[in-house]
Amino acid sequence: MAAPLLELSDITKWYGTTRALGDVDFDLKRGEVHALVGENGAGKSTLLAILSGVVAPDKGTINIDGRAVTIDDPSRAQALGISTVFQELSLAGALTVAENVFVGRAPTACGVIRWSELRRRTQQILSPFGIEIDVGRPVDRLPAATRQLVEIAKALSLDARILLLDEPTSALTSDEVAALFDIITRLKTRGIGIVYVSHHMAEVFQIADRITVLRDGRRMTTRAVPETSIDDVVRAMVGRNLEIFAAATALVPGPVALAVRGNGAKGNSRHLELEIRFGEVVGLAGLMGSRRSELARSLVGLQRPPGGAAIEIKGRPTRLRCLRDAMTRGIAYVPDDRKAEGLFLSMSVTDNFVVTALRRFARLGWIERAAAKAAASEAVERFRIRVPSLAAAAGKLSGGNQQKLMLSKWLASDPAIIVIDEPTKGVDVEAKREIHKEVRRLAAAGKAILLISSDLPELFTISDRIVVMREGQIVGDLPTRLATEESVMALASGTGHKHEGEAA
Amino acid sequence: MSVDEVGRWPLRIGSRVLRRFVETRELTLLVLIVAIIVGMSLASPVFLSLANFRAIAIGMAPTVIIAVGMTVLLVSGGFDLSVGSVLALASTVTALLLLSGASIPLAILGALALGVIIGLANGIVVTRIGVNPLVATLGSMSIARGIALVLTEGFSLINLPPAFGWAGRAEILGLPFLLWVALALVVVFDLAMRHGSFFRQLYYIGSNEKAARLSGLAVDRVRTLAYMLSGLLAALAGVLLASRLMSGTPTAGNALELQVLAAAVIGGASLRGGEGTVLGAFLGVVFVALINNAMTMLAVSIYWQMIVTGAVLVVAVALDMLVRRGDE
Ligand SMILES: Nc1ncnc2c1ncn2[C@@H]1O[C@H](COP(=O)(O)OP(=O)(O)OP(=O)(O)O)[C@@H](O)[C@H]1O
Ligand SMILES: [Mg+2]
């Protein structure tokens, strides 16, 4: 048989004293989807970074079509037909969608960019995803999911033979995931090999032909999909069995903590009524464009409530002019973009952890280092954040560990009301369970929690109620035990019947 | 532990110690400073004398004071080009007030207040209106210098009351009062930047302004206060300079902003914000002052001194970049 498309052997990579990869073998056949899974910090992104020429391995060989190659820089990777969607999005925010997709390769005539041609081709590339956006818009004005799709489209447009996808669906809803899988299936028939990194086991088992499990930088096993099961893979990832976490939702919620009153306000016909009580977790579901992040941001003072709705905190109408207004009233907001909005990447783990509670750790304006470190180390332990040390820069943690750090940082401020946007983006199965448990524990401790997630099973696991948004309106509000994934999807896409909450 | 890991041990520790050394900018600078002192003591008999050190100390005191404010600003992602002009304006305003019969404390307070006001204006223009700090402070640099020149028609103001010269002449425990002031500010602000809950906010703001806002820090207020502090310290340096020279000099502190920036960057501050220490900036000032002094001793022309200072700056920053890149 011919040599595999891609073959790695003995790949080793050290970061200081951390071994990110140790003697890893990996191969990829033509027309194959080979999934790479493992806990946060297992070394998945590092392996892809080596293949895309971003970091150099300390040891090991890479063969493409049986020939040894050195990939010492990203342009070399591109020349070899390798194209990558990175875990942390890498678009140039101020440039337009079209310019980003065709970065450095825009169609030109005598050195002048042909803008209309550029736009046309970009539209062509984006059309299979069914997203309708103005390709002349700057990327940083787009919601996270659209940015992720643009990133994927960009990688696809490179006509690569090897496609590396690092958690490509972490911000996508199921429709978009389905569109991506259609495309992947088509690419397979053209003989393109795809490395697919994900924490979503269901997705992995749906799309992958083989699965390789990494743990602590070591390859644990490689299996063909029909011959293995989710349980086997998870066991190989974490080294033991995981019991399923079932949320206990049998509590009586307290008084209303946070309410949005937007029903017919100021002649507005939009339905936007929402109540969150102390002690309950409310899940906010909706497709892209449902404007649920907008609603969440307005609850914490980052923007005006859509459609002139009024906000009540503990029963009192309140105008929130900025986030600090919200914070002084005990509301915390965990943003969905950890890199741009959540973390201070050049600062230490401890520094990141204490920022929301500087005052709590200070006596007479002086920060008590020991107390701050002790609290940070306790949080690191509780959320199983894998860090080289508390003094390491946050930017050196793996994506999922950064996510955990961001969440723990917010919980450090001890808020009464918490608004969380995508809490488990990029987090591995075990840590996800820990985060779910933590959210439930907070609710049990009497906090009011509003949670946005594109991951429906997640909403079903931790919410007491699920609220569905579509086009800036609330179209459904139902207790989790009465909801099904189908009914929620139907409401979100507008194909289903209206539900209880709507009656008012 | 695999064989592979064992083999790496000594190398790893060795390179870690080395990297830690290069990474701790204060340490690197300290070693370089000692090297210059030792080298120069051998090369020139006049160098290692109390008189020479006193001259260096008095000469660099205003620069050190301004560097403290500049570091605070740089860490917050800010930038202040107006410091040299504010120093000159403060020195002339003090002199003008004294000559018009104001008491010494009143004259000093007046000049310091002016510095704070210019800083406030800088801060408002930068944070509220969103003008780039480079442009905003370039403007106030020109305005402040212009006012100083208009007020004095370009002449130095002399014949100040003798008592005003105390700060410039006084010695405490054998060291110039000016040096004590500068050292006290360095110590206080270095500690505050490391441990003070107010000043720690500057690092967050400089490192990721958006995240700082979302973490609930009062970003605009803190940044404005940093500009006010920079203005205040520049004015203080101006008052002390007037006291030492016993004159209000509208042309003082020309190009001082660049020297201070260079020293702060050599000391580990970054123009991108989020990094730097007051101690580092102080050592940066000492380092540059010593190099200049050494070149004077060795009779290198003043023009060459400019070239060398520039080269040192670029080399320091380039080395820093290389170390970081190696670190990924
Ligand atoms: N630039 C860096 N400097 C130091 N250590 C690093 C750096 N990048 C990654 N690491 C470390 O290497 C290990 C592997 O990281 P990697 O990003 O490959 O994990 P991952 O499997 O992609 O995890 P996740 O699922 O969280 O994205 C982690 O322990 C991480 O802390
Ligand atoms: Mg990763």
PDB file of C-alpha atoms in Angstrom, chain A residues 12-19 23 54-56 58-59 218 297 302 323-324 327 333 335 338-347 350-356 358-359 362 364-369 396 409-410, chain B residues 1-2 4-6 8-9 12-13 16 19 23 187-188 190-219 221 273-275 324 327-328:
ATOM      1  CA  THR A  12       8.393  15.397  21.367  1.00  0.00           C
ATOM      2  CA  LYS A  13       7.914  18.951  22.526  1.00  0.00           C
ATOM      3  CA  TRP A  14       8.925  20.586  25.792  1.00  0.00           C
ATOM      4  CA  TYR A  15       7.834  23.985  27.068  1.00  0.00           C
ATOM      5  CA  GLY A  16      10.366  24.763  29.765  1.00  0.00           C
ATOM      6  CA  THR A  17       9.874  21.897  32.183  1.00  0.00           C
ATOM      7  CA  THR A  18       6.421  20.962  30.872  1.00  0.00           C
ATOM      8  CA  ARG A  19       6.308  18.111  28.431  1.00  0.00           C
ATOM      9  CA  ASP A  23       7.203  10.381  21.522  1.00  0.00           C
ATOM     10  CA  VAL A  54       3.950  27.553  14.402  1.00  0.00           C
ATOM     11  CA  VAL A  55       6.208  25.718  16.827  1.00  0.00           C
ATOM     12  CA  ALA A  56       9.144  23.428  16.150  1.00  0.00           C
ATOM     13  CA  ASP A  58      12.279  19.083  19.878  1.00  0.00           C
ATOM     14  CA  LYS A  59      12.438  15.657  18.310  1.00  0.00           C
ATOM     15  CA  ARG A 218       1.454  10.606  25.347  1.00  0.00           C
ATOM     16  CA  ARG A 297     -24.931  41.930  27.799  1.00  0.00           C
ATOM     17  CA  LEU A 302     -22.805  46.554  28.614  1.00  0.00           C
ATOM     18  CA  LEU A 323     -20.679  47.001  33.959  1.00  0.00           C
ATOM     19  CA  ARG A 324     -19.560  48.565  37.226  1.00  0.00           C
ATOM     20  CA  MET A 327     -21.091  44.676  39.619  1.00  0.00           C
ATOM     21  CA  TYR A 333     -20.652  38.540  33.689  1.00  0.00           C
ATOM     22  CA  PRO A 335     -17.823  36.718  28.594  1.00  0.00           C
ATOM     23  CA  ARG A 338     -11.692  34.395  26.842  1.00  0.00           C
ATOM     24  CA  LYS A 339      -8.785  35.780  24.873  1.00  0.00           C
ATOM     25  CA  ALA A 340     -10.109  39.227  24.003  1.00  0.00           C
ATOM     26  CA  GLU A 341     -12.403  39.890  26.925  1.00  0.00           C
ATOM     27  CA  GLY A 342     -11.719  37.465  29.686  1.00  0.00           C
ATOM     28  CA  LEU A 343      -8.068  37.071  30.509  1.00  0.00           C
ATOM     29  CA  PHE A 344      -4.857  39.029  30.897  1.00  0.00           C
ATOM     30  CA  LEU A 345      -2.698  36.683  28.879  1.00  0.00           C
ATOM     31  CA  SER A 346       0.672  38.167  29.813  1.00  0.00           C
ATOM     32  CA  MET A 347      -0.125  38.170  33.519  1.00  0.00           C
ATOM     33  CA  THR A 350      -2.760  34.453  40.400  1.00  0.00           C
ATOM     34  CA  ASP A 351      -3.044  37.959  38.969  1.00  0.00           C
ATOM     35  CA  ASN A 352      -5.811  36.827  36.673  1.00  0.00           C
ATOM     36  CA  PHE A 353      -7.601  35.139  39.499  1.00  0.00           C
ATOM     37  CA  VAL A 354      -7.620  38.096  41.893  1.00  0.00           C
ATOM     38  CA  VAL A 355      -8.561  40.877  39.474  1.00  0.00           C
ATOM     39  CA  THR A 356     -12.269  40.754  40.212  1.00  0.00           C
ATOM     40  CA  LEU A 358      -8.690  43.133  44.340  1.00  0.00           C
ATOM     41  CA  ARG A 359     -10.444  44.818  47.201  1.00  0.00           C
ATOM     42  CA  ALA A 362      -6.271  44.064  50.003  1.00  0.00           C
ATOM     43  CA  LEU A 364      -5.334  49.244  53.620  1.00  0.00           C
ATOM     44  CA  GLY A 365      -4.725  49.301  49.896  1.00  0.00           C
ATOM     45  CA  TRP A 366      -2.040  46.659  50.139  1.00  0.00           C
ATOM     46  CA  ILE A 367      -2.584  43.322  48.385  1.00  0.00           C
ATOM     47  CA  GLU A 368      -1.992  40.341  50.627  1.00  0.00           C
ATOM     48  CA  ARG A 369       0.015  38.081  48.350  1.00  0.00           C
ATOM     49  CA  LYS A 396       0.726  29.657  28.349  1.00  0.00           C
ATOM     50  CA  LYS A 409     -11.823  34.339  38.371  1.00  0.00           C
ATOM     51  CA  TRP A 410     -15.416  35.457  38.194  1.00  0.00           C
TER      52      TRP A 410
ATOM     53  CA  MET B   1      10.995   9.781  34.284  1.00  0.00           C
ATOM     54  CA  SER B   2      12.305   8.734  30.894  1.00  0.00           C
ATOM     55  CA  ASP B   4      15.144  11.526  27.625  1.00  0.00           C
ATOM     56  CA  GLU B   5      14.063  13.644  30.573  1.00  0.00           C
ATOM     57  CA  VAL B   6      17.082  12.743  32.674  1.00  0.00           C
ATOM     58  CA  ARG B   8      17.812  17.169  29.780  1.00  0.00           C
ATOM     59  CA  TRP B   9      18.070  17.983  33.442  1.00  0.00           C
ATOM     60  CA  ARG B  12      17.355  22.716  31.570  1.00  0.00           C
ATOM     61  CA  ILE B  13      18.319  24.040  34.990  1.00  0.00           C
ATOM     62  CA  ARG B  16      16.526  28.351  33.342  1.00  0.00           C
ATOM     63  CA  ARG B  19      16.845  32.971  31.402  1.00  0.00           C
ATOM     64  CA  GLU B  23      14.256  38.049  32.366  1.00  0.00           C
ATOM     65  CA  VAL B 187      10.838  53.111  46.764  1.00  0.00           C
ATOM     66  CA  VAL B 188       7.275  54.194  47.485  1.00  0.00           C
ATOM     67  CA  ASP B 190       7.941  50.574  43.297  1.00  0.00           C
ATOM     68  CA  LEU B 191       6.283  48.987  46.306  1.00  0.00           C
ATOM     69  CA  ALA B 192       2.906  50.471  45.433  1.00  0.00           C
ATOM     70  CA  MET B 193       3.130  49.089  41.896  1.00  0.00           C
ATOM     71  CA  ARG B 194       3.963  45.651  43.255  1.00  0.00           C
ATOM     72  CA  HIS B 195       1.548  45.407  46.140  1.00  0.00           C
ATOM     73  CA  GLY B 196      -0.885  48.315  46.134  1.00  0.00           C
ATOM     74  CA  SER B 197      -4.375  47.356  45.059  1.00  0.00           C
ATOM     75  CA  PHE B 198      -4.857  50.687  43.301  1.00  0.00           C
ATOM     76  CA  PHE B 199      -1.640  50.599  41.325  1.00  0.00           C
ATOM     77  CA  ARG B 200      -1.946  46.898  40.465  1.00  0.00           C
ATOM     78  CA  GLN B 201      -4.945  47.862  38.352  1.00  0.00           C
ATOM     79  CA  LEU B 202      -2.571  49.580  35.933  1.00  0.00           C
ATOM     80  CA  TYR B 203      -1.038  46.251  34.929  1.00  0.00           C
ATOM     81  CA  TYR B 204      -4.442  44.786  34.128  1.00  0.00           C
ATOM     82  CA  ILE B 205      -5.447  47.831  32.122  1.00  0.00           C
ATOM     83  CA  GLY B 206      -2.209  47.863  30.166  1.00  0.00           C
ATOM     84  CA  SER B 207      -2.302  44.150  29.511  1.00  0.00           C
ATOM     85  CA  ASN B 208      -5.898  43.897  28.229  1.00  0.00           C
ATOM     86  CA  GLU B 209      -8.033  46.982  28.487  1.00  0.00           C
ATOM     87  CA  LYS B 210     -11.223  45.306  27.362  1.00  0.00           C
ATOM     88  CA  ALA B 211     -10.890  42.481  29.861  1.00  0.00           C
ATOM     89  CA  ALA B 212     -10.060  45.037  32.563  1.00  0.00           C
ATOM     90  CA  ARG B 213     -13.291  46.871  31.814  1.00  0.00           C
ATOM     91  CA  LEU B 214     -15.223  43.619  31.882  1.00  0.00           C
ATOM     92  CA  SER B 215     -13.575  42.725  35.170  1.00  0.00           C
ATOM     93  CA  GLY B 216     -15.115  45.846  36.626  1.00  0.00           C
ATOM     94  CA  LEU B 217     -12.064  48.075  36.908  1.00  0.00           C
ATOM     95  CA  ALA B 218     -12.677  51.824  36.535  1.00  0.00           C
ATOM     96  CA  VAL B 219     -10.384  51.947  33.539  1.00  0.00           C
ATOM     97  CA  ARG B 221     -10.534  56.931  35.993  1.00  0.00           C
ATOM     98  CA  GLY B 273       1.679  48.397  28.278  1.00  0.00           C
ATOM     99  CA  GLY B 274       1.254  45.854  31.046  1.00  0.00           C
ATOM    100  CA  GLU B 275       4.925  45.556  31.858  1.00  0.00           C
ATOM    101  CA  ARG B 324      10.934  36.468  24.531  1.00  0.00           C
ATOM    102  CA  ASP B 327      10.591  31.636  25.243  1.00  0.00           C
ATOM    103  CA  GLU B 328       7.666  31.541  22.803  1.00  0.00           C
TER     104      GLU B 328
END
